[in-house]
Coordinates of C-alpha atoms in Angstrom, one line a residue:
M1 CA -32.1 33.9 -101.6
R2 CA -34.5 36.6 -103.0
I3 CA -33.7 39.9 -101.7
L4 CA -36.3 42.8 -101.8
L5 CA -35.0 46.2 -102.9
V6 CA -36.4 49.4 -101.4
S7 CA -35.7 52.7 -102.3
G8 CA -36.6 55.5 -100.0
S9 CA -36.9 57.9 -103.3
T10 CA -39.5 58.8 -105.3
R11 CA -37.5 60.8 -107.7
A12 CA -36.9 59.1 -111.2
A13 CA -33.1 60.2 -111.5
S14 CA -32.6 59.2 -107.7
T15 CA -29.0 57.8 -107.0
N16 CA -30.2 55.6 -104.3
T17 CA -32.7 53.9 -106.9
A18 CA -29.8 53.5 -109.3
A19 CA -27.8 51.9 -106.9
L20 CA -30.3 49.1 -106.1
R21 CA -31.1 48.7 -109.8
T22 CA -27.6 47.7 -110.2
V23 CA -27.9 44.9 -107.7
P24 CA -29.5 42.5 -109.9
V25 CA -26.7 43.2 -112.5
V26 CA -23.7 42.2 -110.0
A27 CA -26.0 39.4 -107.8
P28 CA -24.8 35.8 -108.2
P29 CA -26.8 33.4 -109.7
E30 CA -28.2 32.0 -106.1
V31 CA -29.5 35.9 -105.4
E32 CA -32.7 37.0 -107.0
A33 CA -33.0 40.4 -106.4
V34 CA -36.3 42.3 -106.9
L35 CA -37.0 46.1 -106.9
F36 CA -40.1 47.4 -105.4
D37 CA -41.4 50.2 -107.3
G38 CA -44.4 50.9 -105.7
L39 CA -43.5 53.6 -102.8
A40 CA -45.2 56.5 -104.5
Q41 CA -48.7 54.6 -104.5
L42 CA -48.9 53.8 -100.8
P43 CA -51.7 56.0 -99.2
A44 CA -50.6 57.9 -95.9
F45 CA -50.5 55.4 -93.3
N46 CA -53.6 55.3 -90.9
P47 CA -53.5 52.5 -88.1
D48 CA -57.5 52.9 -88.4
H49 CA -57.2 51.5 -92.0
D50 CA -54.6 48.7 -91.3
H51 CA -57.2 45.9 -91.5
D52 CA -58.1 43.0 -93.9
D53 CA -59.3 45.4 -96.6
L54 CA -56.1 46.9 -97.4
P55 CA -55.4 49.1 -100.4
A56 CA -53.9 47.2 -103.5
S57 CA -50.5 49.1 -103.0
V58 CA -50.3 47.9 -99.2
R59 CA -51.0 44.2 -100.0
D60 CA -48.2 44.4 -102.8
L61 CA -45.8 45.6 -100.4
R62 CA -46.8 43.2 -97.8
A63 CA -46.7 40.2 -100.2
A64 CA -43.4 41.5 -101.4
L65 CA -41.9 41.5 -98.4
D66 CA -43.5 38.0 -97.2
A67 CA -41.7 36.4 -100.4
A68 CA -38.4 38.0 -99.8
D69 CA -35.4 36.3 -97.3
A70 CA -34.0 39.8 -96.9
V71 CA -34.5 43.4 -97.6
L72 CA -32.0 45.6 -98.6
F73 CA -32.4 49.5 -98.3
S74 CA -31.3 52.6 -100.2
T75 CA -32.5 56.2 -98.9
P76 CA -32.0 59.8 -99.4
E77 CA -31.9 62.1 -96.1
Y78 CA -34.7 65.0 -96.3
A79 CA -34.0 67.5 -93.6
G80 CA -31.7 65.4 -91.5
A81 CA -34.5 62.4 -91.5
L82 CA -36.0 59.7 -93.4
P83 CA -38.2 61.2 -96.6
G84 CA -41.5 61.1 -95.6
A85 CA -42.6 58.9 -98.2
F86 CA -40.3 56.3 -97.4
K87 CA -41.1 56.4 -93.3
N88 CA -44.7 56.0 -94.6
L89 CA -43.7 52.9 -96.4
L90 CA -42.0 51.7 -93.1
D91 CA -45.1 52.5 -91.1
W92 CA -47.0 50.3 -93.3
T93 CA -44.8 47.3 -92.2
V94 CA -45.4 47.7 -88.6
G95 CA -48.7 46.0 -88.4
A96 CA -47.6 43.4 -91.0
V97 CA -47.4 39.6 -90.2
P98 CA -44.6 38.6 -90.2
G99 CA -43.4 41.5 -92.1
L100 CA -40.0 42.7 -91.3
D101 CA -39.8 40.5 -88.1
G102 CA -36.9 38.6 -88.5
K103 CA -36.2 39.5 -91.9
L104 CA -32.5 40.0 -92.7
A105 CA -31.4 43.7 -93.7
G106 CA -28.9 45.8 -95.0
W107 CA -28.6 49.3 -96.5
V108 CA -26.3 51.0 -98.8
N109 CA -25.8 55.1 -98.0
V110 CA -24.9 56.7 -101.5
A111 CA -24.8 60.2 -100.2
A112 CA -22.1 62.4 -100.5
E113 CA -19.6 62.2 -97.4
G114 CA -21.0 63.8 -94.4
R115 CA -24.5 63.3 -95.6
G116 CA -27.4 60.5 -94.8
Q117 CA -26.3 59.6 -91.3
G118 CA -29.7 60.9 -89.9
A119 CA -31.8 59.0 -92.1
H120 CA -29.8 55.9 -91.6
A121 CA -29.8 56.1 -87.7
E122 CA -33.6 56.6 -88.1
L123 CA -33.9 53.4 -90.3
A124 CA -31.9 51.5 -87.8
T125 CA -34.1 52.4 -85.3
V126 CA -37.2 51.3 -87.1
L127 CA -35.6 48.2 -88.3
G128 CA -35.1 47.9 -84.6
Y129 CA -38.8 48.4 -83.5
V130 CA -40.3 46.2 -86.2
G131 CA -37.6 43.2 -85.3
A132 CA -35.9 43.0 -88.3
A133 CA -32.4 41.5 -88.4
P134 CA -30.0 44.0 -89.8
V135 CA -26.5 42.4 -91.0
P136 CA -23.7 44.7 -90.3
A137 CA -21.6 43.8 -93.4
A138 CA -24.7 44.6 -95.4
C139 CA -24.8 48.2 -94.0
V140 CA -22.4 50.2 -96.2
R141 CA -21.5 53.8 -97.4
F142 CA -20.3 54.7 -100.8
A143 CA -20.9 58.1 -102.4
V144 CA -22.6 57.8 -105.6
G145 CA -22.6 60.6 -108.0
H146 CA -25.2 61.2 -110.7
G147 CA -22.2 61.2 -113.4
T148 CA -21.9 57.5 -112.5
V149 CA -25.4 56.5 -113.5
G150 CA -25.3 55.0 -116.8
L151 CA -28.2 55.4 -119.6
D152 CA -29.3 51.9 -118.5
G153 CA -30.1 53.6 -114.9
T154 CA -27.4 51.6 -113.2
V155 CA -24.1 52.7 -111.4
A156 CA -21.3 51.8 -113.9
D157 CA -18.6 52.3 -111.1
P158 CA -16.5 49.1 -110.9
A159 CA -15.9 49.9 -107.2
F160 CA -19.3 50.5 -106.2
R161 CA -20.0 47.0 -108.1
T162 CA -17.4 45.4 -106.0
V163 CA -19.0 46.9 -102.7
L164 CA -22.4 45.9 -103.8
T165 CA -20.8 42.1 -104.5
E166 CA -19.5 42.4 -101.0
L167 CA -22.8 43.5 -99.4
L168 CA -24.9 40.4 -101.3
A169 CA -22.2 38.0 -100.1
A170 CA -22.6 39.0 -96.4
L171 CA -26.4 39.1 -96.9
A172 CA -26.6 35.5 -98.6
T173 CA -24.0 34.3 -95.7
A174 CA -26.5 35.4 -93.0
G175 CA -29.3 33.9 -94.5
R176 CA -27.4 30.7 -94.4
A177 CA -26.5 30.5 -90.9
P178 CA -28.4 28.5 -88.5
G179 CA -31.6 30.0 -87.0
S180 CA -31.6 32.9 -89.8
A181 CA -34.7 34.2 -91.3

């Protein structure tokens, strides 16, 4: 199973990105986890520009989605909602075929307790609109502090790594189910 990892943060020291960088470390051999790192390069979405001659960054995003069996998101929340750059990425998936339609999806919320619900509610709305198939057991909350991120850019907390392992197992199980994406 190939899982595309998409961080909603453009920050270099993002705990959301660190959480996703940890996925390949804990992934079982049958899971290939690939981090999408082109968020900051995507142009502002304009439906008038969503045609065959797409910018390279948009083509790269759509190719990465097409090659994935599932997508795992982790995003911060800004002003109670999805960050603008991340919402822009999601907007570029709306016209993509197949894009996120039927794609297994999960997310990990690493914000401090009491934070991040607005972003994840909006993410759930957008994923429903584009026809993604969220896997409830792969949608988790686990607060990650900056102090748990090691020099290698991954989260060292063993409890967090266990949560990720369980999340990946849920995605893999959903991927093996009859009629799955």
